[in-house]
Coordinates of C-alpha atoms and ligand atoms in Angstrom, one line a residue:
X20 CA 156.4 -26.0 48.5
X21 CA 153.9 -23.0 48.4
X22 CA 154.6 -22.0 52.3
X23 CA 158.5 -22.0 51.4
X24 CA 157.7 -19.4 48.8
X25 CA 158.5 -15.3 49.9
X26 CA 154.8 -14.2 51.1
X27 CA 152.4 -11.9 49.6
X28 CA 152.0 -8.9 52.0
X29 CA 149.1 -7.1 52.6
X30 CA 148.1 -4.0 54.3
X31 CA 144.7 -3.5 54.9
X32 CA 143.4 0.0 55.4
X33 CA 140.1 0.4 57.3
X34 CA 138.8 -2.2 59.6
X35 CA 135.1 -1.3 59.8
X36 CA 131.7 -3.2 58.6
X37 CA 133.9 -5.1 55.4
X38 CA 137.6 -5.1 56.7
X39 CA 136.5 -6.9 59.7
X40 CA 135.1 -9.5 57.7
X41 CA 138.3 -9.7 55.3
X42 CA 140.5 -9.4 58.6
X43 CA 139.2 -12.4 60.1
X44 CA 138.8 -14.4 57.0
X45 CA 142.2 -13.8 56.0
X46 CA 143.9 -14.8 59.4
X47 CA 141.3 -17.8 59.6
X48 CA 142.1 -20.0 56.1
X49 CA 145.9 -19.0 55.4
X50 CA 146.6 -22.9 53.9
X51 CA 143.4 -22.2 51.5
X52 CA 144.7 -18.9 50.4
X53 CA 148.4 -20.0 49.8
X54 CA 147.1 -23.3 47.7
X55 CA 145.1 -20.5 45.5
X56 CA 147.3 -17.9 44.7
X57 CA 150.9 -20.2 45.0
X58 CA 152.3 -18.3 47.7
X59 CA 151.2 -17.4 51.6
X60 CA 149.3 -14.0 52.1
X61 CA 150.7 -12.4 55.0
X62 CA 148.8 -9.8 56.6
X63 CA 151.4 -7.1 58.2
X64 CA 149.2 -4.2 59.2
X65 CA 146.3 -3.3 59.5
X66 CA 145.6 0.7 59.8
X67 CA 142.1 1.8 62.3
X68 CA 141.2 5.2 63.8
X69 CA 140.8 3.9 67.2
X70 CA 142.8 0.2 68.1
X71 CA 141.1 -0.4 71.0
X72 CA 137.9 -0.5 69.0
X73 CA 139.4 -3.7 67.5
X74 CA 140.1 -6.5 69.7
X75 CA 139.3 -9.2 67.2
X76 CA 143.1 -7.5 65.6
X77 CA 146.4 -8.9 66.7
X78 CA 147.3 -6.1 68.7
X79 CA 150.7 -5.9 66.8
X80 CA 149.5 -5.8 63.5
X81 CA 147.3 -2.4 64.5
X82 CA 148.3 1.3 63.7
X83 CA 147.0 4.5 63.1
X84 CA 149.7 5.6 60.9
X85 CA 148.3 4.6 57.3
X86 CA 150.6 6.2 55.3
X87 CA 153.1 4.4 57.4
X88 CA 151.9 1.3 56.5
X89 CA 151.9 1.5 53.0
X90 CA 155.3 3.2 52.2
X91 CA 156.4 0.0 54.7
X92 CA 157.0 -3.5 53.2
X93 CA 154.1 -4.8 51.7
X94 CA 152.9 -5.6 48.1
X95 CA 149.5 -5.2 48.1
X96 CA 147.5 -2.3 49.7
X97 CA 143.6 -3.4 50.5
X98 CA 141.1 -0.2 51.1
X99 CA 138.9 -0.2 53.1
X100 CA 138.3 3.5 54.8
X101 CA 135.8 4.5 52.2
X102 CA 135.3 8.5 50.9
X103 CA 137.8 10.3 48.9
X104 CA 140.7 11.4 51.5
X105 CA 142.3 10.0 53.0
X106 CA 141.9 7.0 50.8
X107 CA 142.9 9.0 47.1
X108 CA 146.3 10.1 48.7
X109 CA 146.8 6.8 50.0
X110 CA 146.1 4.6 47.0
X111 CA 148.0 7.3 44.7
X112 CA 151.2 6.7 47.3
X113 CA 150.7 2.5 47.0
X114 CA 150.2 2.2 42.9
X115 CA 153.5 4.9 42.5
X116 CA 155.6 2.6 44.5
X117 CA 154.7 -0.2 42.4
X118 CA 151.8 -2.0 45.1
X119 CA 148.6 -3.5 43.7
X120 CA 146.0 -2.4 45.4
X121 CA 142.1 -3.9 45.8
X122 CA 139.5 -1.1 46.8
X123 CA 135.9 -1.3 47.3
X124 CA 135.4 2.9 47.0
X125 CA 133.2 2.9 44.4
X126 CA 132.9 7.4 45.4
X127 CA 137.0 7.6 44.7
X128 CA 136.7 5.3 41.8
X129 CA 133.8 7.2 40.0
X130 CA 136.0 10.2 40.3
X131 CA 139.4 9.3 40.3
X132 CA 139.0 6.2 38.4
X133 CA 141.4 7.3 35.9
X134 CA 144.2 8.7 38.2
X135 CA 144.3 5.4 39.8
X136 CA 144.5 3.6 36.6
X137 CA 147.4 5.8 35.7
X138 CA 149.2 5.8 38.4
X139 CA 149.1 1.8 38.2
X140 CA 149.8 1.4 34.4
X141 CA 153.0 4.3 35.1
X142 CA 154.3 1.6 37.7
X143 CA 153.4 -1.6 36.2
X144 CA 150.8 -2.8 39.8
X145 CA 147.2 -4.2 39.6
X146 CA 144.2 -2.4 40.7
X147 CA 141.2 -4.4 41.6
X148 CA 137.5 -3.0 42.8
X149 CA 135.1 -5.8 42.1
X150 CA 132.9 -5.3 45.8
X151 CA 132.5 -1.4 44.6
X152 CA 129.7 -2.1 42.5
X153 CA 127.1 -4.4 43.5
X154 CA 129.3 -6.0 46.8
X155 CA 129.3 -10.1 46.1
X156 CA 128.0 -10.2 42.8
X157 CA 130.5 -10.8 40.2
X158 CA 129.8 -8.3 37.9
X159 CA 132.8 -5.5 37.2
X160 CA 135.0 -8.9 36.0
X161 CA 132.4 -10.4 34.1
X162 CA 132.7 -6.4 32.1
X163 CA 136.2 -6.3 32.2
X164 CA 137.1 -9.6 31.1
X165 CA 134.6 -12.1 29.8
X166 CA 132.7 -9.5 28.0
X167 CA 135.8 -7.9 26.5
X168 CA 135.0 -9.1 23.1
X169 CA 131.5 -8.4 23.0
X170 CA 129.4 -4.8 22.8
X171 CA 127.5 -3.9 25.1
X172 CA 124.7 -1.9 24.8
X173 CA 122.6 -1.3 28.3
X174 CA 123.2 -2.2 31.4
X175 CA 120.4 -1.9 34.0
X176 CA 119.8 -2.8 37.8
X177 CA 119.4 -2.2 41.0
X178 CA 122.6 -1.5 42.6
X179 CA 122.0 0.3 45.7
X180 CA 120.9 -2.3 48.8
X181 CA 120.4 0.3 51.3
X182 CA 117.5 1.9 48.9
X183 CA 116.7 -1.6 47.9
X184 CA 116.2 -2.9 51.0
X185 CA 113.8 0.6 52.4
X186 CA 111.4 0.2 49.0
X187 CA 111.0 -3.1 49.5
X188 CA 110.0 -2.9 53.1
X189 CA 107.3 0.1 52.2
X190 CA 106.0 -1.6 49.3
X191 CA 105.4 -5.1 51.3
X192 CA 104.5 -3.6 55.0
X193 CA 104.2 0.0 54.6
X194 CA 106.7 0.2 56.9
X195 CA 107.8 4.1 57.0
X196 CA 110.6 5.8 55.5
X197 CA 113.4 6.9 58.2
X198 CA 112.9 3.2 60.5
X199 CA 113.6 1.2 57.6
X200 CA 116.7 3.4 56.6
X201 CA 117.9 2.9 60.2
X202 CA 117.3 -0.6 60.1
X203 CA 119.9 -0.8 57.0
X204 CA 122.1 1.1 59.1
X205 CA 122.3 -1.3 61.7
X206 CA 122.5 -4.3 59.4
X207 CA 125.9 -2.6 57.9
X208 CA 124.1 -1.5 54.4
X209 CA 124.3 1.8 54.5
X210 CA 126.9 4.2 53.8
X211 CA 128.9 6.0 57.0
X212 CA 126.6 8.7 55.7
X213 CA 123.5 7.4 54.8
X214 CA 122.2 10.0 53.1
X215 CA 125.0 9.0 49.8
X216 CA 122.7 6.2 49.5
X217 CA 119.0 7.9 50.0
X218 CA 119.9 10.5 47.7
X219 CA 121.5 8.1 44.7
X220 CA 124.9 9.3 45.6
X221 CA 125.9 5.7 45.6
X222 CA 124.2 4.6 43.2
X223 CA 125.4 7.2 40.8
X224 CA 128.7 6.4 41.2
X225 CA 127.8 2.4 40.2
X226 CA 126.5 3.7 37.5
X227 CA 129.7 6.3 36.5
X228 CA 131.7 2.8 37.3
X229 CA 129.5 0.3 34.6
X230 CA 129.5 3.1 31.9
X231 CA 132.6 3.3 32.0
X232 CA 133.6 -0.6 31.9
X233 CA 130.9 -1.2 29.5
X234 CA 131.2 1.6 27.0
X235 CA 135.2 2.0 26.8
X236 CA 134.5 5.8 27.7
X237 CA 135.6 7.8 30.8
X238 CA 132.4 8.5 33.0
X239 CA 132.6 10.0 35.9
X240 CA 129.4 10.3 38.8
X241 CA 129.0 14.2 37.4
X242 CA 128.4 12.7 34.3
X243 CA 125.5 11.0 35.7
X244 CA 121.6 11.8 36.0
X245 CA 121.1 11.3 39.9
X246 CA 117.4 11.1 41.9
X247 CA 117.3 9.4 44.7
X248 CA 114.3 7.9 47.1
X249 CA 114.1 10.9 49.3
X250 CA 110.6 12.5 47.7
X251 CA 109.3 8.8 47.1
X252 CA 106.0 8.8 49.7
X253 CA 103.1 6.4 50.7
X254 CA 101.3 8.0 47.4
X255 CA 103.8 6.9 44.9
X256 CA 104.3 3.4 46.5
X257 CA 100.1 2.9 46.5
X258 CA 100.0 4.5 42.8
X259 CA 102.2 1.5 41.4
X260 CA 100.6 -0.6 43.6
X261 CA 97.6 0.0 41.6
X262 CA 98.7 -0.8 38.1
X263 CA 100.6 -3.6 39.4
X264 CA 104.4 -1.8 39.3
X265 CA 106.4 -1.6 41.8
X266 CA 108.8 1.4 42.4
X267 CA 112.7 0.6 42.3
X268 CA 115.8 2.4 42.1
X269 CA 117.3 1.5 38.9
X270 CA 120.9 2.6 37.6
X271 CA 120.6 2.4 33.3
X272 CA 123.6 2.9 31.5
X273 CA 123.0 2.9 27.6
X274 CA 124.9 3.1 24.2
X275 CA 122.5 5.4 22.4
X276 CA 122.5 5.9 18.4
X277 CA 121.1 8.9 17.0
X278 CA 119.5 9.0 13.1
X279 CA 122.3 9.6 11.8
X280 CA 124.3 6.9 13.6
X281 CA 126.4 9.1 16.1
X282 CA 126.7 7.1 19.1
X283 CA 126.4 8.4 22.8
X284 CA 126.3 7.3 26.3
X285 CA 123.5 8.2 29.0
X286 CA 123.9 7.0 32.6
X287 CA 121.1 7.8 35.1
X288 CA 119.8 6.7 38.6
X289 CA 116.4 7.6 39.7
X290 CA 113.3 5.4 40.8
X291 CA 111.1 4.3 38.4
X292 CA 107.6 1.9 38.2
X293 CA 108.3 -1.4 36.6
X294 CA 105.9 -4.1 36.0
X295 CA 105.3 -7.0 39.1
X296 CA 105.9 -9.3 36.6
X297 CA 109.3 -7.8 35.9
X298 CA 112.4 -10.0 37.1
X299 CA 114.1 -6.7 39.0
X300 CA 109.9 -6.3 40.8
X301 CA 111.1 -10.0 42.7
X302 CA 114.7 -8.4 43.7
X303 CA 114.1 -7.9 48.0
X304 CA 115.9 -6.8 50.5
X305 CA 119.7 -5.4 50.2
X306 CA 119.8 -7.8 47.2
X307 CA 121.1 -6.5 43.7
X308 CA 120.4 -7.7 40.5
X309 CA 122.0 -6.1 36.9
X310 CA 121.1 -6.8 33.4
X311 CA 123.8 -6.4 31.0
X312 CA 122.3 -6.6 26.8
X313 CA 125.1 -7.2 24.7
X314 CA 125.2 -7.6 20.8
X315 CA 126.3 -11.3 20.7
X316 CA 125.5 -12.2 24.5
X317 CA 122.1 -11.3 24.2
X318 CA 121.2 -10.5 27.6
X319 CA 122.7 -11.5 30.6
X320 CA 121.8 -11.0 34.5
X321 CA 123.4 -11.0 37.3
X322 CA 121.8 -11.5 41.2
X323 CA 122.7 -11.4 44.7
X324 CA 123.6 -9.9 47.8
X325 CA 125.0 -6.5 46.8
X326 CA 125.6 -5.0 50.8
X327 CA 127.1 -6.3 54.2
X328 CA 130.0 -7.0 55.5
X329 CA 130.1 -10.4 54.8
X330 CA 129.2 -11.0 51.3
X331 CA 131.4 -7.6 50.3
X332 CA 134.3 -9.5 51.8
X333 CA 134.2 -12.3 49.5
X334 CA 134.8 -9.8 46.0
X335 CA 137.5 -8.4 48.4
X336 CA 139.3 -11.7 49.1
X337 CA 138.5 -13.1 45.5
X338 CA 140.2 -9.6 43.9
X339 CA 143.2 -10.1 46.2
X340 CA 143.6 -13.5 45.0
X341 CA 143.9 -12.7 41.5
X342 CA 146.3 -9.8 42.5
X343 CA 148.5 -12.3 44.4
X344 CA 148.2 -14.9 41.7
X345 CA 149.8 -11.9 39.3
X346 CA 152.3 -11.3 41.5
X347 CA 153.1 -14.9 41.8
X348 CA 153.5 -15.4 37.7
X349 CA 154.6 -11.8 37.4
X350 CA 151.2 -10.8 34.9
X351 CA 148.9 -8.2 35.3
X352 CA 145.1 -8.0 35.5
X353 CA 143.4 -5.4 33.0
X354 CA 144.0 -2.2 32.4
X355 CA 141.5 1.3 31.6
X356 CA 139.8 0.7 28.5
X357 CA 138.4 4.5 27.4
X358 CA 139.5 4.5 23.8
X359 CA 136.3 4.5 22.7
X360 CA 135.9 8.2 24.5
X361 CA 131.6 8.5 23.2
X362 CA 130.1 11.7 24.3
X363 CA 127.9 11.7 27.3
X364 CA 124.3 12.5 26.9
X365 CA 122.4 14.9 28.8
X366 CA 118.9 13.6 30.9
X367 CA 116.9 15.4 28.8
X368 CA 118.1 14.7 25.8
X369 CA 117.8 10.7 26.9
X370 CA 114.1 8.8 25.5
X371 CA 112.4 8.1 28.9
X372 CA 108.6 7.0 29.7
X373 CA 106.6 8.9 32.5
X374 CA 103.6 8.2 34.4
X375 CA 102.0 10.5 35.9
X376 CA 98.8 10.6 38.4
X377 CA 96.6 13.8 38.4
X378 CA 93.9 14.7 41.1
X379 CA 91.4 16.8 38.3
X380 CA 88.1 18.0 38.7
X381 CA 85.9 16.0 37.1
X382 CA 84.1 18.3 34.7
X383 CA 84.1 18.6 30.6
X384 CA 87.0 19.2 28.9
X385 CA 89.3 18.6 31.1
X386 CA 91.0 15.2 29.7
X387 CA 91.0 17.2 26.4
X388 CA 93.5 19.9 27.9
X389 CA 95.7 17.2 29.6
X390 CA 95.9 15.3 25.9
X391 CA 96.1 18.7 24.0
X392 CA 99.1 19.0 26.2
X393 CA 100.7 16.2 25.6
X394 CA 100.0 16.6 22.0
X395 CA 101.9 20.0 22.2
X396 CA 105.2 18.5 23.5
X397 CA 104.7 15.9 21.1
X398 CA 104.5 12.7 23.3
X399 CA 102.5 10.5 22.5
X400 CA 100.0 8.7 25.9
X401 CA 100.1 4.4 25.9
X402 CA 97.1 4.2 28.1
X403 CA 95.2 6.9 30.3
X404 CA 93.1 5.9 33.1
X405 CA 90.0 8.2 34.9
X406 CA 88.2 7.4 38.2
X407 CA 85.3 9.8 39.3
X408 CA 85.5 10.8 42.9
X409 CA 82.8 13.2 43.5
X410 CA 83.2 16.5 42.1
X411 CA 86.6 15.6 41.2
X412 CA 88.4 12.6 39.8
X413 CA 91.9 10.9 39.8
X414 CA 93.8 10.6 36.4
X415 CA 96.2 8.8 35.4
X416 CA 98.8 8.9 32.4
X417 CA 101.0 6.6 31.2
X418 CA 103.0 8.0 27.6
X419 CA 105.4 5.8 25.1
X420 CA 108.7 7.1 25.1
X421 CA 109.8 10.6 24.3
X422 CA 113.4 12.8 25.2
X423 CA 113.3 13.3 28.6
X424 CA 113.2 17.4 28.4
X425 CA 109.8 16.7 26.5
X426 CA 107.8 14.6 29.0
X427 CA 109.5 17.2 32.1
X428 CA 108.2 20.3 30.4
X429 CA 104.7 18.6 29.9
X430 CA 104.4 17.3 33.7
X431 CA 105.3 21.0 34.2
X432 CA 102.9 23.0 32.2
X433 CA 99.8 20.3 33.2
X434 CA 100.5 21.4 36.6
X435 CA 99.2 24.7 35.7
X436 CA 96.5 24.1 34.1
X437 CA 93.4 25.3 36.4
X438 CA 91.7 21.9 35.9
X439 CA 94.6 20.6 37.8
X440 CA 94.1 20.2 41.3
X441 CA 97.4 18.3 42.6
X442 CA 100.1 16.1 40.4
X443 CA 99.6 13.3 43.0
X444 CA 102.6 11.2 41.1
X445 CA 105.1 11.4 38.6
X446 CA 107.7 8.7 37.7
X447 CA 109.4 7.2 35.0
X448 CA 108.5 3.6 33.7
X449 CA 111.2 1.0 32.9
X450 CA 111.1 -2.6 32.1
X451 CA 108.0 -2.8 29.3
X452 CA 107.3 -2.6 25.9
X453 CA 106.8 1.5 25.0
Ligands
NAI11 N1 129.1 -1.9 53.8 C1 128.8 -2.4 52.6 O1 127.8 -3.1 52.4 C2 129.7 -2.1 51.4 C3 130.7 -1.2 51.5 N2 131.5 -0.9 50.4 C4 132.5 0.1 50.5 O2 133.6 -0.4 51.3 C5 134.2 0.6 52.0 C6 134.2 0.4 53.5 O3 132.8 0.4 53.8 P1 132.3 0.0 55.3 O4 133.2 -1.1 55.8 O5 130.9 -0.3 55.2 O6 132.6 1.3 56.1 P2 132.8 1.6 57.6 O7 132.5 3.0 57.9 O8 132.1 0.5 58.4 O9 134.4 1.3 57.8 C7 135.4 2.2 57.5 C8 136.4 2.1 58.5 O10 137.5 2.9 58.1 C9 138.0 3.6 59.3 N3 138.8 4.7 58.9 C10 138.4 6.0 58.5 N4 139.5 6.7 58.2 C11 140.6 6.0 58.5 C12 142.0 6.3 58.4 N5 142.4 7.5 58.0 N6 142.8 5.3 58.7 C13 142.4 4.1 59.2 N7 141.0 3.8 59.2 C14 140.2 4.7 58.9 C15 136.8 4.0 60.1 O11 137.1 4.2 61.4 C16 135.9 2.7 59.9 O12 136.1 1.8 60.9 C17 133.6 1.9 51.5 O13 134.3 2.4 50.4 C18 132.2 1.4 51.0 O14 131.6 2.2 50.1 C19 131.3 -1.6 49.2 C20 130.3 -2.5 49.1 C21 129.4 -2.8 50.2
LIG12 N1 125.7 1.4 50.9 C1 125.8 0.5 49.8 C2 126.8 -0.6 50.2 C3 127.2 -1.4 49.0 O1 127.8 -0.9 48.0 C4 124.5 -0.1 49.5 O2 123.5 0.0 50.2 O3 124.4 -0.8 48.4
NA13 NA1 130.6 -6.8 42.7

């Protein structure tokens, strides 16, 4: 009999927008979680800053002691505070004594990834973070497990709901800036500092997390290109609007191969047009939605709700499951993969596409200097639209793909030129044929 069986027990650390989820979903179906994982979960703790804040908590399960908690009886620590301290010290104490732990701190995972893992492989524990990246979806297993015989070559998506979720709003309403950000505040999106999520933070960190799962190689959130939605205005939303693009935030982590076949890895975040007709263009709200390209998979994609409390706390509870299933039959889950240890690419030296929208005056010569400097920098223009407006004109740029460093330094020097009167727009262009 399953409930005759010594319980699993679990300390939970953190009891805000996803604990309270995974508290009350634990303490609600225990007969569904013993028949999964072949043994009763027993919840003994559950550490909070401030217990009165927490009726919907047995009273005796709550503490403010954290450390407490986990250097007490339990096998599996769950994580749930978020940032890097108090949660590093923590985890570090849990995995050295031997207890697996789940954690869905994707900023202590894209920068002490590898401590963790040690620290668990030293003791012989689990360590599960499925909800970090992209909350319900499925996606970090998928890499870790189902694709472990594969190569994968680019992963690309939207992985930030909070940013998701304010583009959206301003490309379909118009709806400004800093009330849809508070909106995904209150909906339990955003991060306890909102502005890790406006300015890519988060979403760097994803991306530090999928490079490293896809390409074998340690990647950490320094390692990785970061813009974020701050400096995205009305002008840039009504710029795609007019070439039928929209404007996401996209995480791209790529295997690159130079001529001479050296490989590389490049991992960026930054908004960037894509085409209405593109599957990501469709992807609303807080939803997330990843493609993963791999050499025998071909190309796979991955969709859903990627923030909330709710949906987080299902990758929570599924991750603890497979920890207490392990426990049960005494196996372990996977372990850090980095032998292939590729060299990380800088931005600029990483092929990008720009467009870019110019307010020029509308007089001879002037689309001659804007190609003749393009032509200096060597990228090459896709298409180039002009529109008269009086004595001036708007113009617009779109180029085929060239290093990074190229297409920044041209935006840069076209600025100058006199015939310039404003760069209106400049972004990068993903999800078309260069
Ligand atoms: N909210 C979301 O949609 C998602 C969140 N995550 C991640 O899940 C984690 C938790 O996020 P949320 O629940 O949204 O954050 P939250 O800010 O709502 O909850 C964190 C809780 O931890 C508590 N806390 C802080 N320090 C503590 C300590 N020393 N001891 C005990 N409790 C402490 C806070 O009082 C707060 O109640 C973060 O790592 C976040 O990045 C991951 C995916 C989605
Ligand atoms: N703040 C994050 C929460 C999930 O990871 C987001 O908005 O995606
Ligand atoms: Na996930």
């Amino acid at each position: 009999m399953i409930e005759d069986r010594e319980p699993i027990r679990v300390a939970l650390l953190g009891c805000g927008t996803v604990g309270t989820e995974v508290v009350s979903l634990l303490q609600g179906r225990p007969g569904e979680f013993a028949a999964r994982t072949g043994a009763p979960l027993q919840v003994t703790g559950v550490a909070v800053r401030r217990p009165h804040k927490h009726p919907e908590v047995p009273e005796h399960l709550l503490t403010t002691d954290a450390a407490a908690l986990v250097n007490g009886d339990v096998d599996v620590v769950v994580e749930l505070i978020g940032g890097i301290e108090p949660a590093r010290s923590l985890l570090l104490q849990a995995l050295r004594a031997g207890k697996s732990v789940v954690t869905a701190n994707k900023a202590l995972l894209a920068e002490y990834g590898s401590e963790l893992y040690a620290a668990a492989d030293a003791a012989g524990a689990d360590i599960y973070f499925e909800a970090s990246v992209a909350g319900a979806i499925p996606l970090l297993r998928p890499l870790r497990e189902s694709l472990a015989g594969d190569r994968i070559s680019r992963v690309m998506g939207i992985v930030n709901g909070t940013t998701n979720y304010i583009l959206s709003a301003m490309d379909s309403s118009g709806a400004s800036y800093a009330e849809t950000l508070e909106e995904a505040g209150q909906l339990g999106y955003a991060e306890a500092d909102p502005t890790a999520d406006v300015d890519g933070f988060d979403a760097a960190a994803k991306a530090a997390i999928l490079a490293s799962l896809s390409f074998h190689t340690r990647v950490t959130a320094t390692d990785v290109h970061r813009e974020g939605i701050s400096g995205i205005g009305a002008g840039d939303i009504a710029a795609a609007k007019s070439l039928d693009r929209t404007v996401k935030l996209l995480s791209i982590c790529e295997r690159v191969v130079d001529d001479e076949g050296n490989e590389s890895v490049s991992a960026r975040v930054h908004p960037a047009m894509i085409p209405r007709s593109h599957p990501l263009a469709g992807v609303g709200g807080a939803f997330n939605a990843v493609f993963v390209e791999a050499e025998s998979a071909g190309q796979l994609m991955f969709y859903g709700q990627g923030a909330g409390g709710v949906p987080t706390s299902s990758a929570v509870l599924g991750d603890l499951v497979a920890v207490a299933r392990n426990l049960v039959v005494a196996g372990k889950g996977p372990r850090e993969s980095a032998h292939a240890q590729l060299p990380v690419r800088s931005m600029g030296a990483t092929p990008t596409r720009y467009h870019i929208s110019l307010d020029v005056a509308d007089k001879p010569g002037v689309l001659s200097q804007v190609a003749a400097t393009f032509n200096e920098h060597d990228v090459s223009i896709a298409a180039v639209r002009q529109q008269g407006r009086g004595p001036d004109a708007s113009l617009v740029v779109i180029t085929h793909t060239a290093l990074d460093s190229a297409l920044q330094a041209t935006v840069d020097e076209i600025a100058r030129l006199s015939a310039v009167n404003e760069v209106v727009s400049v972004m990068r262009v993903e999800g078309e044929q260069s």
